[in-house]
Coordinates of N, CA and C in Angstrom, one line a residue:
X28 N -65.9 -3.8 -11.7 CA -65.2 -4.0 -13.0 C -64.5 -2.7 -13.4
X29 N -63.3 -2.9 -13.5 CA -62.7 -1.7 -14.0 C -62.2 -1.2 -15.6
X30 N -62.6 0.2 -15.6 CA -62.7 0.3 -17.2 C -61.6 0.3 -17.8
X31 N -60.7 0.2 -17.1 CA -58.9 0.5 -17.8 C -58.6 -0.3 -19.0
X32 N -58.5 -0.3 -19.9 CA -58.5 -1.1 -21.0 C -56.9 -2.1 -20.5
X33 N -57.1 -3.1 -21.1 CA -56.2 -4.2 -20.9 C -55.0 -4.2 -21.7
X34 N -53.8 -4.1 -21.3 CA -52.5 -3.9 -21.8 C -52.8 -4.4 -23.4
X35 N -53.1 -5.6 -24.0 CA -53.4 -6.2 -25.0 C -54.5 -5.8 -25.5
X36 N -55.8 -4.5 -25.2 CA -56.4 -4.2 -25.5 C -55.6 -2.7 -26.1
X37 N -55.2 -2.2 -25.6 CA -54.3 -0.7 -25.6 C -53.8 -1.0 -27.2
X38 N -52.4 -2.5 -27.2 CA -51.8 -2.4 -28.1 C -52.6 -3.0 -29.0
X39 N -53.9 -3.7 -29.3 CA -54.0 -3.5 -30.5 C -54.9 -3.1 -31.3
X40 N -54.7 -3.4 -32.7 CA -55.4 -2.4 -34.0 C -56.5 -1.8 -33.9
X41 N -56.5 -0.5 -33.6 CA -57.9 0.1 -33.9 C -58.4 -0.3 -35.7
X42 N -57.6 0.2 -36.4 CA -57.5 0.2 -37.7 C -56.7 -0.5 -38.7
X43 N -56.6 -1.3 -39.3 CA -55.6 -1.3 -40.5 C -55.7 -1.4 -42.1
X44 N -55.2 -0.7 -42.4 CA -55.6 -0.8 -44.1 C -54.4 -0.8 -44.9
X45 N -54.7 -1.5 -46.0 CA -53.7 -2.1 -47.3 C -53.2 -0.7 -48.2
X46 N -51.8 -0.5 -47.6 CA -51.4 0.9 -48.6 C -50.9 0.2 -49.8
X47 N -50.3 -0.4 -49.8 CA -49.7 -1.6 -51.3 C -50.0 -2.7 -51.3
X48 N -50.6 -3.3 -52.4 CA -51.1 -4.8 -52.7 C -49.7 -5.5 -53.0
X49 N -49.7 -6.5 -53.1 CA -49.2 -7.9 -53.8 C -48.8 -7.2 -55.4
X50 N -49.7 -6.9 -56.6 CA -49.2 -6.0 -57.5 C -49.1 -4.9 -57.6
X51 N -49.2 -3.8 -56.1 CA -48.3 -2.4 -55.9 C -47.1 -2.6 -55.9
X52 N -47.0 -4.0 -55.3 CA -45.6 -4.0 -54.9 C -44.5 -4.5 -55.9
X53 N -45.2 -5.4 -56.6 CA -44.7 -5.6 -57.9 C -44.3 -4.8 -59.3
X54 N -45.0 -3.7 -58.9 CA -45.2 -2.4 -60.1 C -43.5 -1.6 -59.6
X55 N -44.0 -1.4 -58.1 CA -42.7 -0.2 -57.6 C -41.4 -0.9 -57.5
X56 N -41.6 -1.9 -57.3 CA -40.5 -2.8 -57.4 C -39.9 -2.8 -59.1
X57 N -40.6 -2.8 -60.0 CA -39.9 -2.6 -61.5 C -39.6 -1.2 -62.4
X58 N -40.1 -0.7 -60.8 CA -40.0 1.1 -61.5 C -38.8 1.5 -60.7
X59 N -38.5 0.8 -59.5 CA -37.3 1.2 -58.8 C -36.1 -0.1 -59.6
X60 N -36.5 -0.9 -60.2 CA -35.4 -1.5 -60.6 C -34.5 -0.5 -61.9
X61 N -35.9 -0.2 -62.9 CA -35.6 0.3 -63.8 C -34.9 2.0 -63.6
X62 N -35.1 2.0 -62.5 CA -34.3 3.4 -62.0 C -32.7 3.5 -61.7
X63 N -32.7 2.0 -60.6 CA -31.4 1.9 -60.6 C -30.4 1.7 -62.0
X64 N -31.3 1.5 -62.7 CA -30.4 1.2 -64.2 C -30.0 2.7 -64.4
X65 N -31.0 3.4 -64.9 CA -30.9 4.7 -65.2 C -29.9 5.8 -64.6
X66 N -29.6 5.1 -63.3 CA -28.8 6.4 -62.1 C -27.9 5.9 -62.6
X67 N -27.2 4.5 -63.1 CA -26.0 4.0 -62.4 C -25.4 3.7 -64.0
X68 N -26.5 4.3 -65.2 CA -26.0 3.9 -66.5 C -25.6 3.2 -67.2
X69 N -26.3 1.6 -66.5 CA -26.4 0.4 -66.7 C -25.9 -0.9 -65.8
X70 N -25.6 -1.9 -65.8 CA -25.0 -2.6 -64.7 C -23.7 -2.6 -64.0
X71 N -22.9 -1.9 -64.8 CA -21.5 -2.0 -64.5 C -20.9 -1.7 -63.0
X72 N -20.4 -2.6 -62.4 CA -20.1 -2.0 -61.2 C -21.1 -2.2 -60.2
X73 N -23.0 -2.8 -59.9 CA -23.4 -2.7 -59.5 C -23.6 -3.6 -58.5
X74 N -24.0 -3.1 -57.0 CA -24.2 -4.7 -55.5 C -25.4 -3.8 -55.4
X75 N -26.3 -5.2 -55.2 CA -27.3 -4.7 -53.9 C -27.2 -5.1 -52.8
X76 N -27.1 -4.4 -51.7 CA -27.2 -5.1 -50.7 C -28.3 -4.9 -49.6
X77 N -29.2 -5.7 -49.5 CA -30.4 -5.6 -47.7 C -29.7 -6.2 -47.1
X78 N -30.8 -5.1 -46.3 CA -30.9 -5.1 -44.4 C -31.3 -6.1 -44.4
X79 N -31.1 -7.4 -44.0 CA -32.0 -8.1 -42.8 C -33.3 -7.4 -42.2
X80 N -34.6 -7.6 -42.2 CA -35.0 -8.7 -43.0 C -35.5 -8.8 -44.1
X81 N -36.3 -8.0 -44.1 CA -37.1 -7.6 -45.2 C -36.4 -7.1 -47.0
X82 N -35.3 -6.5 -46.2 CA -34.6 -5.4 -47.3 C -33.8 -6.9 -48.5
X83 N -33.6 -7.6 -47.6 CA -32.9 -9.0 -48.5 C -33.6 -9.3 -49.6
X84 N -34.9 -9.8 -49.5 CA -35.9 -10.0 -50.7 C -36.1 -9.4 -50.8
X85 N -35.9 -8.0 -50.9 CA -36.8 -7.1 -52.1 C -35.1 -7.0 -52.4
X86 N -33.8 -6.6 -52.1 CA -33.0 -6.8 -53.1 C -33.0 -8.2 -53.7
X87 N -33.3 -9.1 -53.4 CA -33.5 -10.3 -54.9 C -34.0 -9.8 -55.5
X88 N -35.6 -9.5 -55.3 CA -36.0 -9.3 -56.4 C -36.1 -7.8 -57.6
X89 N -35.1 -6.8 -56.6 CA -34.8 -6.3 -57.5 C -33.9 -6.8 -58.4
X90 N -32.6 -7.1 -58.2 CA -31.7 -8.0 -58.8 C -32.3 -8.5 -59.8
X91 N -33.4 -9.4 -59.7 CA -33.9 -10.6 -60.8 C -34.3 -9.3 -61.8
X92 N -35.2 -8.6 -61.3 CA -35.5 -7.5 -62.5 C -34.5 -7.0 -63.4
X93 N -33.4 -6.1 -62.9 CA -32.2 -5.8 -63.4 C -31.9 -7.1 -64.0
X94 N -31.7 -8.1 -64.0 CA -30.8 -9.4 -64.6 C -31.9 -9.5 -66.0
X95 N -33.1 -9.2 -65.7 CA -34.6 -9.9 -66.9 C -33.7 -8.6 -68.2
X96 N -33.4 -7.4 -67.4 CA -33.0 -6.6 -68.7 C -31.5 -6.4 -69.3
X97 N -30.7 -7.7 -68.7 CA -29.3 -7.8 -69.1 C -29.0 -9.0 -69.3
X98 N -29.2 -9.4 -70.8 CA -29.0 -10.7 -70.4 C -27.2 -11.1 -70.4
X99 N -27.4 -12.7 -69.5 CA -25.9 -13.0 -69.4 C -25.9 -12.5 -67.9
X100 N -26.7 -12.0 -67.3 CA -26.3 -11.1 -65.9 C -27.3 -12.3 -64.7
X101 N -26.1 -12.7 -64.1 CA -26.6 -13.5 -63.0 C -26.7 -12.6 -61.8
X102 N -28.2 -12.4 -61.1 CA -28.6 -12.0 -60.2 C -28.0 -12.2 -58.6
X103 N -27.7 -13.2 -58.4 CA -26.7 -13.6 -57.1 C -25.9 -12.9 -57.4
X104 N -25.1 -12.9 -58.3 CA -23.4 -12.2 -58.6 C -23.9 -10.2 -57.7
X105 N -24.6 -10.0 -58.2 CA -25.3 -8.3 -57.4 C -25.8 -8.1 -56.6
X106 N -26.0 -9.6 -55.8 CA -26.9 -9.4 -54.7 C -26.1 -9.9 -53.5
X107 N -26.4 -8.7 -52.4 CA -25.9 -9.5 -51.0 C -26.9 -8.8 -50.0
X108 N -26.1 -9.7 -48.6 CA -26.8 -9.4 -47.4 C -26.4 -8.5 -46.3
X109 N -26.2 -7.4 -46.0 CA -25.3 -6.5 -44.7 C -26.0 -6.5 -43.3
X110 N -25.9 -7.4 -42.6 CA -25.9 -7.0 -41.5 C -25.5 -5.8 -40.4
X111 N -26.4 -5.2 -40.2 CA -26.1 -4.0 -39.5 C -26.4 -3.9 -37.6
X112 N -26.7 -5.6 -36.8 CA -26.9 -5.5 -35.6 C -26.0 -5.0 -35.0
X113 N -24.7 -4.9 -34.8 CA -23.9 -4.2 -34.3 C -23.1 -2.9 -34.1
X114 N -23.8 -2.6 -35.1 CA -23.8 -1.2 -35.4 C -24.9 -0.1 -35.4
X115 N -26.0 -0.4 -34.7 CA -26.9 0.0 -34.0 C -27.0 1.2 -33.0
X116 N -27.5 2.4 -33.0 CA -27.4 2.9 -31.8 C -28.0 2.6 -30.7
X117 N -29.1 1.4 -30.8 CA -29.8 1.2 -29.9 C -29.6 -0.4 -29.3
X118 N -28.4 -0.9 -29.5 CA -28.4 -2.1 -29.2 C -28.2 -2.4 -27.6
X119 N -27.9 -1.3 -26.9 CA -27.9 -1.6 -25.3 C -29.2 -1.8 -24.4
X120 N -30.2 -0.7 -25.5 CA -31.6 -1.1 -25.0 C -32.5 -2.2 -25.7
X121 N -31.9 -3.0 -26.9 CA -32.9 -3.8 -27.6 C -32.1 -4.7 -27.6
X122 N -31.9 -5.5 -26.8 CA -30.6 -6.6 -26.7 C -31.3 -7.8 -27.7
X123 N -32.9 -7.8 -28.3 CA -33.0 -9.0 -28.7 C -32.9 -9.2 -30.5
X124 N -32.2 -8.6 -30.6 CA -32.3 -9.0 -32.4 C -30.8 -10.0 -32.6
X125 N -30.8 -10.9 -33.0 CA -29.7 -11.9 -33.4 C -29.2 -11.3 -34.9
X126 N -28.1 -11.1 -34.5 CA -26.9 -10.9 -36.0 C -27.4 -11.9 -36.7
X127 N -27.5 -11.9 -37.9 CA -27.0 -12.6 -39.2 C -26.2 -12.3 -40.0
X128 N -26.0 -13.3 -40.9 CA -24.7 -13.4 -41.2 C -24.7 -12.2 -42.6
X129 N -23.3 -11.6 -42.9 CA -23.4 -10.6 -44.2 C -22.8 -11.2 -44.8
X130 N -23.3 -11.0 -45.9 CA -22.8 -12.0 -47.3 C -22.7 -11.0 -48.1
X131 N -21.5 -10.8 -48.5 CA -21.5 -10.1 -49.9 C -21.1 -10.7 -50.9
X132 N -21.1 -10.2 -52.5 CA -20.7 -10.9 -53.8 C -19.3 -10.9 -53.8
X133 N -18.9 -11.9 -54.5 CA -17.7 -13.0 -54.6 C -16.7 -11.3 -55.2
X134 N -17.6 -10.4 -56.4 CA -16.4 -9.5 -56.8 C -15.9 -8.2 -55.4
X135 N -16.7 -8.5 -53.9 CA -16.6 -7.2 -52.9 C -17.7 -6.1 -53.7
X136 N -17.1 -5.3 -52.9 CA -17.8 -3.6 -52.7 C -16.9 -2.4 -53.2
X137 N -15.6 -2.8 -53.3 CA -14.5 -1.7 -53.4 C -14.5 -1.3 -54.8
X138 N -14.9 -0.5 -54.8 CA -15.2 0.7 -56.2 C -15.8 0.5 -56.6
X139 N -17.1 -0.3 -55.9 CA -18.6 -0.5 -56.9 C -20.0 0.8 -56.5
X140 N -20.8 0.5 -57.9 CA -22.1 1.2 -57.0 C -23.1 0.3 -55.8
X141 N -22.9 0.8 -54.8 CA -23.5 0.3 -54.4 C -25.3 0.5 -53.2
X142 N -26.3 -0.4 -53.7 CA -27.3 0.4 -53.5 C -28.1 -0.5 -52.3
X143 N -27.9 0.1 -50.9 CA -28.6 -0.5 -49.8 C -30.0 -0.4 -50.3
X144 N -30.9 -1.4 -49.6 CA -32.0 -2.3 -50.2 C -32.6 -2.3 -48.4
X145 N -33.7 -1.6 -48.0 CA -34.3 -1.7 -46.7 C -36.0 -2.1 -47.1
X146 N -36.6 -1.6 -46.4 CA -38.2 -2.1 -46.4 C -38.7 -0.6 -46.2
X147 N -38.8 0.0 -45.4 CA -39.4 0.9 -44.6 C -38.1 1.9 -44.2
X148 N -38.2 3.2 -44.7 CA -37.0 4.0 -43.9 C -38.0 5.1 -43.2
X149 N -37.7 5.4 -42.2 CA -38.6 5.8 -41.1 C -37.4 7.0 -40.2
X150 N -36.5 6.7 -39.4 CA -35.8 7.5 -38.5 C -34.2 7.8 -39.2
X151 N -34.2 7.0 -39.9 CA -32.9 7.0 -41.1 C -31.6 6.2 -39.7
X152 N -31.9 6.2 -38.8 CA -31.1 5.2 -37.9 C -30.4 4.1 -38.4
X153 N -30.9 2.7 -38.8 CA -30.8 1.6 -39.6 C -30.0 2.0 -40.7
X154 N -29.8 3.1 -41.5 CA -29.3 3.3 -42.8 C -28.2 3.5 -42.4
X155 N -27.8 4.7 -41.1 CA -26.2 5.4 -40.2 C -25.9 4.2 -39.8
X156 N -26.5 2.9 -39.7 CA -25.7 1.9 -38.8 C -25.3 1.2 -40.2
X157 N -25.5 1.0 -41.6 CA -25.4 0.4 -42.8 C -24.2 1.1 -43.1
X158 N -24.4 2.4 -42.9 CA -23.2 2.9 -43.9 C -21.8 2.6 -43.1
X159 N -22.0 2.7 -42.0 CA -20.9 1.8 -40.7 C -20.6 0.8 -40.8
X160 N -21.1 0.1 -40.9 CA -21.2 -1.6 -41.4 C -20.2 -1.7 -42.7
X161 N -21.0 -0.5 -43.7 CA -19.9 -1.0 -45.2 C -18.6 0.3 -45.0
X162 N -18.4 0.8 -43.8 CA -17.0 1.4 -44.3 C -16.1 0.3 -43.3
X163 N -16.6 0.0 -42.6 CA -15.8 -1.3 -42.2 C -15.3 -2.7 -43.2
X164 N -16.2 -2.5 -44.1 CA -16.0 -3.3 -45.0 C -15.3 -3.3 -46.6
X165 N -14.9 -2.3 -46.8 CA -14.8 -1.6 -48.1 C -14.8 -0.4 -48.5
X166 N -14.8 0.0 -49.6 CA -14.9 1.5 -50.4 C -15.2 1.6 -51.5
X167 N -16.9 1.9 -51.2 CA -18.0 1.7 -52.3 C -17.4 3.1 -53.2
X168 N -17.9 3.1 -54.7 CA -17.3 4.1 -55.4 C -18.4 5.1 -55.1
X169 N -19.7 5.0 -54.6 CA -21.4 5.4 -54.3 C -22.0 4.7 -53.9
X170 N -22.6 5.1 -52.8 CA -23.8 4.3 -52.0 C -24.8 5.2 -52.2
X171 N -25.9 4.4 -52.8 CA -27.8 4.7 -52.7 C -28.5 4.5 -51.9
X172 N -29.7 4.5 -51.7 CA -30.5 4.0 -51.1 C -31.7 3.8 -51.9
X173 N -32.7 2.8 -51.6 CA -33.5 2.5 -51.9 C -34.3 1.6 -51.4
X174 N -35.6 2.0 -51.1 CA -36.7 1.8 -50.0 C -37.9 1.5 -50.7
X175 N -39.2 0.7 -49.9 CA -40.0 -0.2 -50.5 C -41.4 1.5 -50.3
X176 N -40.8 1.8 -48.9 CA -41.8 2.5 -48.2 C -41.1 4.3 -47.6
X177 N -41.5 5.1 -48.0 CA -40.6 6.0 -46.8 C -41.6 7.1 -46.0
X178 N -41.8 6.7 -44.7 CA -43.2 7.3 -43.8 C -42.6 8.3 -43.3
X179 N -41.9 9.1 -43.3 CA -40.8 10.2 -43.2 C -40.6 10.1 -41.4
X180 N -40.5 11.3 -40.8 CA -40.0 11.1 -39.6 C -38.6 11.1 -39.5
X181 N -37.6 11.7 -39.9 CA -36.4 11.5 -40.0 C -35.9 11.9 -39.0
X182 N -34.6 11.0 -38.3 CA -33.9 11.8 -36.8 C -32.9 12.2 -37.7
X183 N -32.2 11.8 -38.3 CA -30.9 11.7 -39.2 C -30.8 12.4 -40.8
X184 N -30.0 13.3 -40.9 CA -30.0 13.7 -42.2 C -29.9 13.1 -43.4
X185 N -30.8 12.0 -43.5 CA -30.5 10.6 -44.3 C -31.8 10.9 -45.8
X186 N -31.7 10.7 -46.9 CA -32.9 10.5 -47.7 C -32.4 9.1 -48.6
X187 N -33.4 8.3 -49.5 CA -33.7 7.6 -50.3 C -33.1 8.3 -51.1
X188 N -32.6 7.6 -52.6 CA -32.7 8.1 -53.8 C -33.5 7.5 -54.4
X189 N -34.4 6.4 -54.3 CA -35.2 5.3 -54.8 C -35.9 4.8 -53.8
X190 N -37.4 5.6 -54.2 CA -39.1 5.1 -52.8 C -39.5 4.6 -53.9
X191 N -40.4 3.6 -53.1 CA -41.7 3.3 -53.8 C -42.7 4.0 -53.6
X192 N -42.9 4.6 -52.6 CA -44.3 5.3 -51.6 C -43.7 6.1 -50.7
X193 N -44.2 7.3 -51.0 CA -44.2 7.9 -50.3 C -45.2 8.1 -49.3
X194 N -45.2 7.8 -47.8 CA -46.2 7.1 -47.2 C -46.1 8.2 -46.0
X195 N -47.0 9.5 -45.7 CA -46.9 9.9 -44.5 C -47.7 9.6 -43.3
X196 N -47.3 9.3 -42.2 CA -47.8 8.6 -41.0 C -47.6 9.6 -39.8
X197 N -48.2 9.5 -38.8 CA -48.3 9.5 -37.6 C -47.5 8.7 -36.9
X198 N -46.6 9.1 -35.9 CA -46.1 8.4 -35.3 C -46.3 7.3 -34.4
X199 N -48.2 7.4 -33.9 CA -48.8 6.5 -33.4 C -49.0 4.9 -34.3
X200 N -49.1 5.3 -35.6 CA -49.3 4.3 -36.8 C -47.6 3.1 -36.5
X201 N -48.1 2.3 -37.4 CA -47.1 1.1 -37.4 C -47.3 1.3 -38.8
X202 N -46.1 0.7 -39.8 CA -46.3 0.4 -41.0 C -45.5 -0.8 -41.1
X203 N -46.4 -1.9 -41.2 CA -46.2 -3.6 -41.5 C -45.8 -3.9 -43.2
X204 N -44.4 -4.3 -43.5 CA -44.5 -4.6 -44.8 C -44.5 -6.4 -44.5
X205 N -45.4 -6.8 -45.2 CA -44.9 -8.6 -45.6 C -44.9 -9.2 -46.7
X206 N -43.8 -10.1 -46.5 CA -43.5 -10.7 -47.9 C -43.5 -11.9 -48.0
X207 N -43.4 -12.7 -49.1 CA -44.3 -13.9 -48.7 C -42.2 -14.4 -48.4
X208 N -41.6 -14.8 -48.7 CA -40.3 -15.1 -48.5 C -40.1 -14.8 -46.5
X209 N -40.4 -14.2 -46.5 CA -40.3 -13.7 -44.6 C -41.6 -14.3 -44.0
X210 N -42.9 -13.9 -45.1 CA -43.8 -14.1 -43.9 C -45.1 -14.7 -44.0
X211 N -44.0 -16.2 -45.1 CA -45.1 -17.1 -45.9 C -45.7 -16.7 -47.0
X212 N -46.1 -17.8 -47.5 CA -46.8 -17.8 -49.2 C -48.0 -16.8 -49.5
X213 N -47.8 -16.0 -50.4 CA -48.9 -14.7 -50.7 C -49.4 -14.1 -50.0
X214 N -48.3 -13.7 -49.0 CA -48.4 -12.5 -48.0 C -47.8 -11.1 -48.8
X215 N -47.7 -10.7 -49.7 CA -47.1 -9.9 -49.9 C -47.9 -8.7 -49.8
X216 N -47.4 -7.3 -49.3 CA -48.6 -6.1 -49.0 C -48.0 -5.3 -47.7
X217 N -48.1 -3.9 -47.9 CA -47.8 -3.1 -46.7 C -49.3 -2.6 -46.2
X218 N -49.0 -2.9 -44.6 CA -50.4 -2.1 -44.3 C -50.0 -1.4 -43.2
X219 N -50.7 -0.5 -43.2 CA -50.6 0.8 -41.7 C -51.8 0.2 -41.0
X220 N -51.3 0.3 -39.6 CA -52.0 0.1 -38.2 C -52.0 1.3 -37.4
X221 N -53.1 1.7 -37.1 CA -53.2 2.6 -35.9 C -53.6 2.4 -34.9
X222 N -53.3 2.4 -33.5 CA -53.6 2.5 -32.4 C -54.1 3.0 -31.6
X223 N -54.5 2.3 -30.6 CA -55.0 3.7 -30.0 C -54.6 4.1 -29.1

């Protein structure tokens, strides 16, 4: 019998533990809403737009936050979706992610603030293929950023203006965000996995 651990033994979890609950995530989420107000000196002018996947629901629900403190302010009208699959640097080696579709608000992007909405910024890669995405698309008057999680590791000269957590990791580590909208009903919670 040989000791080699089994490919499915290798990849999984030595460890994993809850860095944000269901109400962490609800907290940072109203502190980063209430921020974007603050930077952008109220709603005027403002899009959100996520990444697929994750980044989409947490800009709704930023959106909903912003709308709870303006009233008259419809949350769809600020919220959209940017797909960034093809603008990828790594799409030659990861052939399996399917486009979806980008939706943006009925007023565009052209001379608005506008504040990309991800999950996890990690290599800042995903963000260089966003901002590609929207100059093909427009001419935002300012682009943000704003992230649920940021475990640093940067290839790219990229920062957040708007974390929730600042979360440092090992590169061995995974950091899993779920939401219940992605990943079923009262899933919501980021956890780190380590491997071994």
């Amino acid at each position: 019998m040989s000791n080699e651990p089994t490919r499915d033994r290798a990849l999984a979890p030595v460890s994993a533990r809850i860095v944000l609950s269901s109400e962490d995530i609800e907290r940072v989420l109203t502190r980063i809403a209430h921020e974007i107000i603050e930077a952008n000196k109220g709603v005027a002018d403002l899009v959100l737009l996520g990444i697929p996947s994750r980044g989409f629901p947490l800009a709704q629900r930023l959106a909903q936050r912003i709308a709870a403190t303006t009233p008259g302010l419809d949350p769809a009208c600020i919220t959209g979706q940017l797909d960034v699959t093809m603008y990828r640097d790594d799409l030659r080696r990861s052939t399996t992610r399917t486009p979806v579709p980008t939706r943006l608000p009925a007023s565009g992007i052209d001379d608005k603030v506008v504040v990309l909405v991800d999950d996890v910024l990690y290599s800042g890669r995903t963000i260089r293929a966003a901002l590609d995405a929207i100059a093909d698309l427009g001419r935002p008057r300012i682009v943000r950023l704003a992230v649920l999680v940021d475990r640093g590791h940067r290839e790219l000269p990229i920062r957040a203006d708007h974390v929730g957590k600042n979360l440092p990791t090992a590169t061995t580590e995974k950091v899993r965000v779920h939401l219940s909208e992605v990943d079923g009903a009262n899933n919501n919670e980021v956890v780190i996995e380590a491997h071994a």
